[in-house]
Amino acid sequence: MILGVGTDLCDIRRIERSIERFGERFLERVFTETERARAQAHKAPAAAYAKRFAAKEACAKALGCGFGQHAAWREIGVENDAAGRPALALTGAARETLERLTPPGHAARLTVSLSDEPPLAVAFVVISAEPVA
């Protein structure tokens, strides 16, 4: 069953301007260490950051809470498996919000899709629940 759906569109130039203006302060406030390392290794770091920014926004929308006391920026992490496929890792209040959404006897599953076509980046998140065997 689907518990939530979220999407977000992010202008890569906006992220570039934020990095130029606020530098590490912005990056450390919004992105996890893993996300920063992956983006910095990318041939287009701003685009990599923008996709992750969009994924965080889309996830917060799918959780139905936005950012605040029920989810913080760094509590929603975008990771990649060995093949490069993106995945979401939730911690703290974001994880607790997900657990409250998940019906008893079910396990939550987060699916994320990322793409960019400069100057835009997009993310789509689906939160579903599957019965536990």
PDB file of C-alpha atoms in Angstrom:
ATOM      1  CA  MET A   1       0.000   0.000   0.000  1.00  0.00           C
ATOM      2  CA  ILE A   2       1.191   3.517  -0.733  1.00  0.00           C
ATOM      3  CA  LEU A   3       1.659   5.685   2.348  1.00  0.00           C
ATOM      4  CA  GLY A   4       2.950   8.825   0.684  1.00  0.00           C
ATOM      5  CA  VAL A   5       4.189  10.355  -2.551  1.00  0.00           C
ATOM      6  CA  GLY A   6       6.345  13.434  -2.982  1.00  0.00           C
ATOM      7  CA  THR A   7       8.079  15.233  -5.808  1.00  0.00           C
ATOM      8  CA  ASP A   8      10.307  18.271  -6.017  1.00  0.00           C
ATOM      9  CA  LEU A   9      11.916  20.315  -8.767  1.00  0.00           C
ATOM     10  CA  CYS A  10      15.103  22.237  -7.921  1.00  0.00           C
ATOM     11  CA  ASP A  11      16.964  24.851  -9.947  1.00  0.00           C
ATOM     12  CA  ILE A  12      20.641  23.822  -9.968  1.00  0.00           C
ATOM     13  CA  ARG A  13      21.653  27.500 -10.242  1.00  0.00           C
ATOM     14  CA  ARG A  14      19.927  28.195  -6.921  1.00  0.00           C
ATOM     15  CA  ILE A  15      22.071  25.551  -5.238  1.00  0.00           C
ATOM     16  CA  GLU A  16      25.189  26.973  -6.929  1.00  0.00           C
ATOM     17  CA  ARG A  17      24.360  30.435  -5.560  1.00  0.00           C
ATOM     18  CA  SER A  18      23.787  29.041  -2.058  1.00  0.00           C
ATOM     19  CA  ILE A  19      27.146  27.265  -2.158  1.00  0.00           C
ATOM     20  CA  GLU A  20      28.870  30.421  -3.398  1.00  0.00           C
ATOM     21  CA  ARG A  21      27.203  32.617  -0.794  1.00  0.00           C
ATOM     22  CA  PHE A  22      27.250  30.361   2.292  1.00  0.00           C
ATOM     23  CA  GLY A  23      29.857  27.703   1.426  1.00  0.00           C
ATOM     24  CA  GLU A  24      30.440  24.959   3.989  1.00  0.00           C
ATOM     25  CA  ARG A  25      27.845  26.421   6.362  1.00  0.00           C
ATOM     26  CA  PHE A  26      25.101  25.662   3.838  1.00  0.00           C
ATOM     27  CA  LEU A  27      26.502  22.267   2.857  1.00  0.00           C
ATOM     28  CA  GLU A  28      26.945  21.091   6.460  1.00  0.00           C
ATOM     29  CA  ARG A  29      23.465  22.296   7.461  1.00  0.00           C
ATOM     30  CA  VAL A  30      21.666  20.475   4.635  1.00  0.00           C
ATOM     31  CA  PHE A  31      23.761  17.476   3.562  1.00  0.00           C
ATOM     32  CA  THR A  32      25.235  14.463   5.347  1.00  0.00           C
ATOM     33  CA  GLU A  33      28.957  13.701   5.142  1.00  0.00           C
ATOM     34  CA  THR A  34      28.222  10.850   2.727  1.00  0.00           C
ATOM     35  CA  GLU A  35      26.200  13.149   0.460  1.00  0.00           C
ATOM     36  CA  ARG A  36      28.907  15.821   0.481  1.00  0.00           C
ATOM     37  CA  ALA A  37      31.634  13.301  -0.382  1.00  0.00           C
ATOM     38  CA  ARG A  38      29.607  11.854  -3.266  1.00  0.00           C
ATOM     39  CA  ALA A  39      28.663  15.286  -4.643  1.00  0.00           C
ATOM     40  CA  GLN A  40      32.225  16.614  -4.434  1.00  0.00           C
ATOM     41  CA  ALA A  41      33.468  13.597  -6.407  1.00  0.00           C
ATOM     42  CA  HIS A  42      30.861  14.278  -9.123  1.00  0.00           C
ATOM     43  CA  LYS A  43      31.855  16.029 -12.361  1.00  0.00           C
ATOM     44  CA  ALA A  44      29.062  18.563 -11.694  1.00  0.00           C
ATOM     45  CA  PRO A  45      28.860  18.962  -7.892  1.00  0.00           C
ATOM     46  CA  ALA A  46      26.047  21.536  -7.944  1.00  0.00           C
ATOM     47  CA  ALA A  47      23.825  19.198  -9.984  1.00  0.00           C
ATOM     48  CA  ALA A  48      24.566  16.328  -7.581  1.00  0.00           C
ATOM     49  CA  TYR A  49      23.700  18.541  -4.605  1.00  0.00           C
ATOM     50  CA  ALA A  50      20.524  19.785  -6.325  1.00  0.00           C
ATOM     51  CA  LYS A  51      19.274  16.234  -6.930  1.00  0.00           C
ATOM     52  CA  ARG A  52      19.851  15.377  -3.270  1.00  0.00           C
ATOM     53  CA  PHE A  53      18.188  18.622  -2.165  1.00  0.00           C
ATOM     54  CA  ALA A  54      15.154  17.763  -4.315  1.00  0.00           C
ATOM     55  CA  ALA A  55      15.085  14.212  -2.886  1.00  0.00           C
ATOM     56  CA  LYS A  56      15.038  15.538   0.684  1.00  0.00           C
ATOM     57  CA  GLU A  57      12.167  17.900  -0.170  1.00  0.00           C
ATOM     58  CA  ALA A  58      10.255  15.136  -1.967  1.00  0.00           C
ATOM     59  CA  CYS A  59      10.743  12.769   0.974  1.00  0.00           C
ATOM     60  CA  ALA A  60       9.512  15.363   3.482  1.00  0.00           C
ATOM     61  CA  LYS A  61       6.415  15.836   1.307  1.00  0.00           C
ATOM     62  CA  ALA A  62       5.861  12.069   1.120  1.00  0.00           C
ATOM     63  CA  LEU A  63       6.156  11.893   4.915  1.00  0.00           C
ATOM     64  CA  GLY A  64       3.482  14.596   5.050  1.00  0.00           C
ATOM     65  CA  CYS A  65       5.435  16.761   7.468  1.00  0.00           C
ATOM     66  CA  GLY A  66       7.786  19.121   5.648  1.00  0.00           C
ATOM     67  CA  PHE A  67      10.857  20.249   7.573  1.00  0.00           C
ATOM     68  CA  GLY A  68      10.668  21.167  11.231  1.00  0.00           C
ATOM     69  CA  GLN A  69      10.113  19.126  14.355  1.00  0.00           C
ATOM     70  CA  HIS A  70       9.152  15.967  12.405  1.00  0.00           C
ATOM     71  CA  ALA A  71      12.116  15.904   9.996  1.00  0.00           C
ATOM     72  CA  ALA A  72      15.413  17.755   9.615  1.00  0.00           C
ATOM     73  CA  TRP A  73      17.554  18.150   6.510  1.00  0.00           C
ATOM     74  CA  ARG A  74      20.343  15.807   7.570  1.00  0.00           C
ATOM     75  CA  GLU A  75      17.888  13.211   8.915  1.00  0.00           C
ATOM     76  CA  ILE A  76      16.988  12.414   5.296  1.00  0.00           C
ATOM     77  CA  GLY A  77      20.084  11.052   3.592  1.00  0.00           C
ATOM     78  CA  VAL A  78      20.465  10.094  -0.044  1.00  0.00           C
ATOM     79  CA  GLU A  79      22.817   7.154  -0.437  1.00  0.00           C
ATOM     80  CA  ASN A  80      23.792   5.010  -3.408  1.00  0.00           C
ATOM     81  CA  ASP A  81      24.218   1.244  -3.655  1.00  0.00           C
ATOM     82  CA  ALA A  82      27.172  -0.406  -5.406  1.00  0.00           C
ATOM     83  CA  ALA A  83      25.456  -0.011  -8.789  1.00  0.00           C
ATOM     84  CA  GLY A  84      24.827   3.696  -8.138  1.00  0.00           C
ATOM     85  CA  ARG A  85      21.079   3.379  -7.542  1.00  0.00           C
ATOM     86  CA  PRO A  86      19.859   6.052  -5.089  1.00  0.00           C
ATOM     87  CA  ALA A  87      18.208   5.126  -1.801  1.00  0.00           C
ATOM     88  CA  LEU A  88      16.946   7.064   1.208  1.00  0.00           C
ATOM     89  CA  ALA A  89      18.175   6.570   4.765  1.00  0.00           C
ATOM     90  CA  LEU A  90      16.145   8.193   7.537  1.00  0.00           C
ATOM     91  CA  THR A  91      17.325   8.903  11.074  1.00  0.00           C
ATOM     92  CA  GLY A  92      16.050  10.799  14.103  1.00  0.00           C
ATOM     93  CA  ALA A  93      12.660  12.494  13.914  1.00  0.00           C
ATOM     94  CA  ALA A  94      12.295  11.659  10.202  1.00  0.00           C
ATOM     95  CA  ARG A  95      12.652   7.954  11.044  1.00  0.00           C
ATOM     96  CA  GLU A  96      10.112   8.306  13.864  1.00  0.00           C
ATOM     97  CA  THR A  97       7.672  10.021  11.493  1.00  0.00           C
ATOM     98  CA  LEU A  98       8.052   7.138   9.035  1.00  0.00           C
ATOM     99  CA  GLU A  99       7.452   4.611  11.819  1.00  0.00           C
ATOM    100  CA  ARG A 100       4.245   6.422  12.866  1.00  0.00           C
ATOM    101  CA  LEU A 101       2.995   6.270   9.260  1.00  0.00           C
ATOM    102  CA  THR A 102       3.700   2.566   8.894  1.00  0.00           C
ATOM    103  CA  PRO A 103       0.765   0.317   9.875  1.00  0.00           C
ATOM    104  CA  PRO A 104       1.388  -2.486  12.404  1.00  0.00           C
ATOM    105  CA  GLY A 105       2.543  -5.694  10.757  1.00  0.00           C
ATOM    106  CA  HIS A 106       4.072  -3.817   7.810  1.00  0.00           C
ATOM    107  CA  ALA A 107       7.546  -2.690   6.805  1.00  0.00           C
ATOM    108  CA  ALA A 108       8.081   0.683   5.148  1.00  0.00           C
ATOM    109  CA  ARG A 109       9.841   0.894   1.808  1.00  0.00           C
ATOM    110  CA  LEU A 110      11.192   4.150   0.381  1.00  0.00           C
ATOM    111  CA  THR A 111      11.749   4.410  -3.356  1.00  0.00           C
ATOM    112  CA  VAL A 112      13.462   7.430  -4.904  1.00  0.00           C
ATOM    113  CA  SER A 113      14.151   8.461  -8.473  1.00  0.00           C
ATOM    114  CA  LEU A 114      16.518  11.333  -9.325  1.00  0.00           C
ATOM    115  CA  SER A 115      17.218  13.107 -12.587  1.00  0.00           C
ATOM    116  CA  ASP A 116      18.624  16.343 -13.888  1.00  0.00           C
ATOM    117  CA  GLU A 117      18.505  18.302 -17.097  1.00  0.00           C
ATOM    118  CA  PRO A 118      20.370  21.537 -16.378  1.00  0.00           C
ATOM    119  CA  PRO A 119      19.331  23.914 -15.103  1.00  0.00           C
ATOM    120  CA  LEU A 120      16.808  21.677 -13.305  1.00  0.00           C
ATOM    121  CA  ALA A 121      16.982  18.645 -11.020  1.00  0.00           C
ATOM    122  CA  VAL A 122      13.986  16.540 -10.043  1.00  0.00           C
ATOM    123  CA  ALA A 123      13.240  13.874  -7.444  1.00  0.00           C
ATOM    124  CA  PHE A 124      10.264  11.596  -6.943  1.00  0.00           C
ATOM    125  CA  VAL A 125       9.683   9.610  -3.725  1.00  0.00           C
ATOM    126  CA  VAL A 126       7.162   6.887  -2.976  1.00  0.00           C
ATOM    127  CA  ILE A 127       6.715   5.497   0.528  1.00  0.00           C
ATOM    128  CA  SER A 128       4.979   2.150   0.572  1.00  0.00           C
ATOM    129  CA  ALA A 129       4.239  -0.482   3.204  1.00  0.00           C
ATOM    130  CA  GLU A 130       4.561  -4.196   2.667  1.00  0.00           C
ATOM    131  CA  PRO A 131       3.218  -6.892   5.015  1.00  0.00           C
ATOM    132  CA  VAL A 132       5.868  -8.551   7.147  1.00  0.00           C
ATOM    133  CA  ALA A 133       5.932 -12.294   6.537  1.00  0.00           C
TER     134      ALA A 133
END
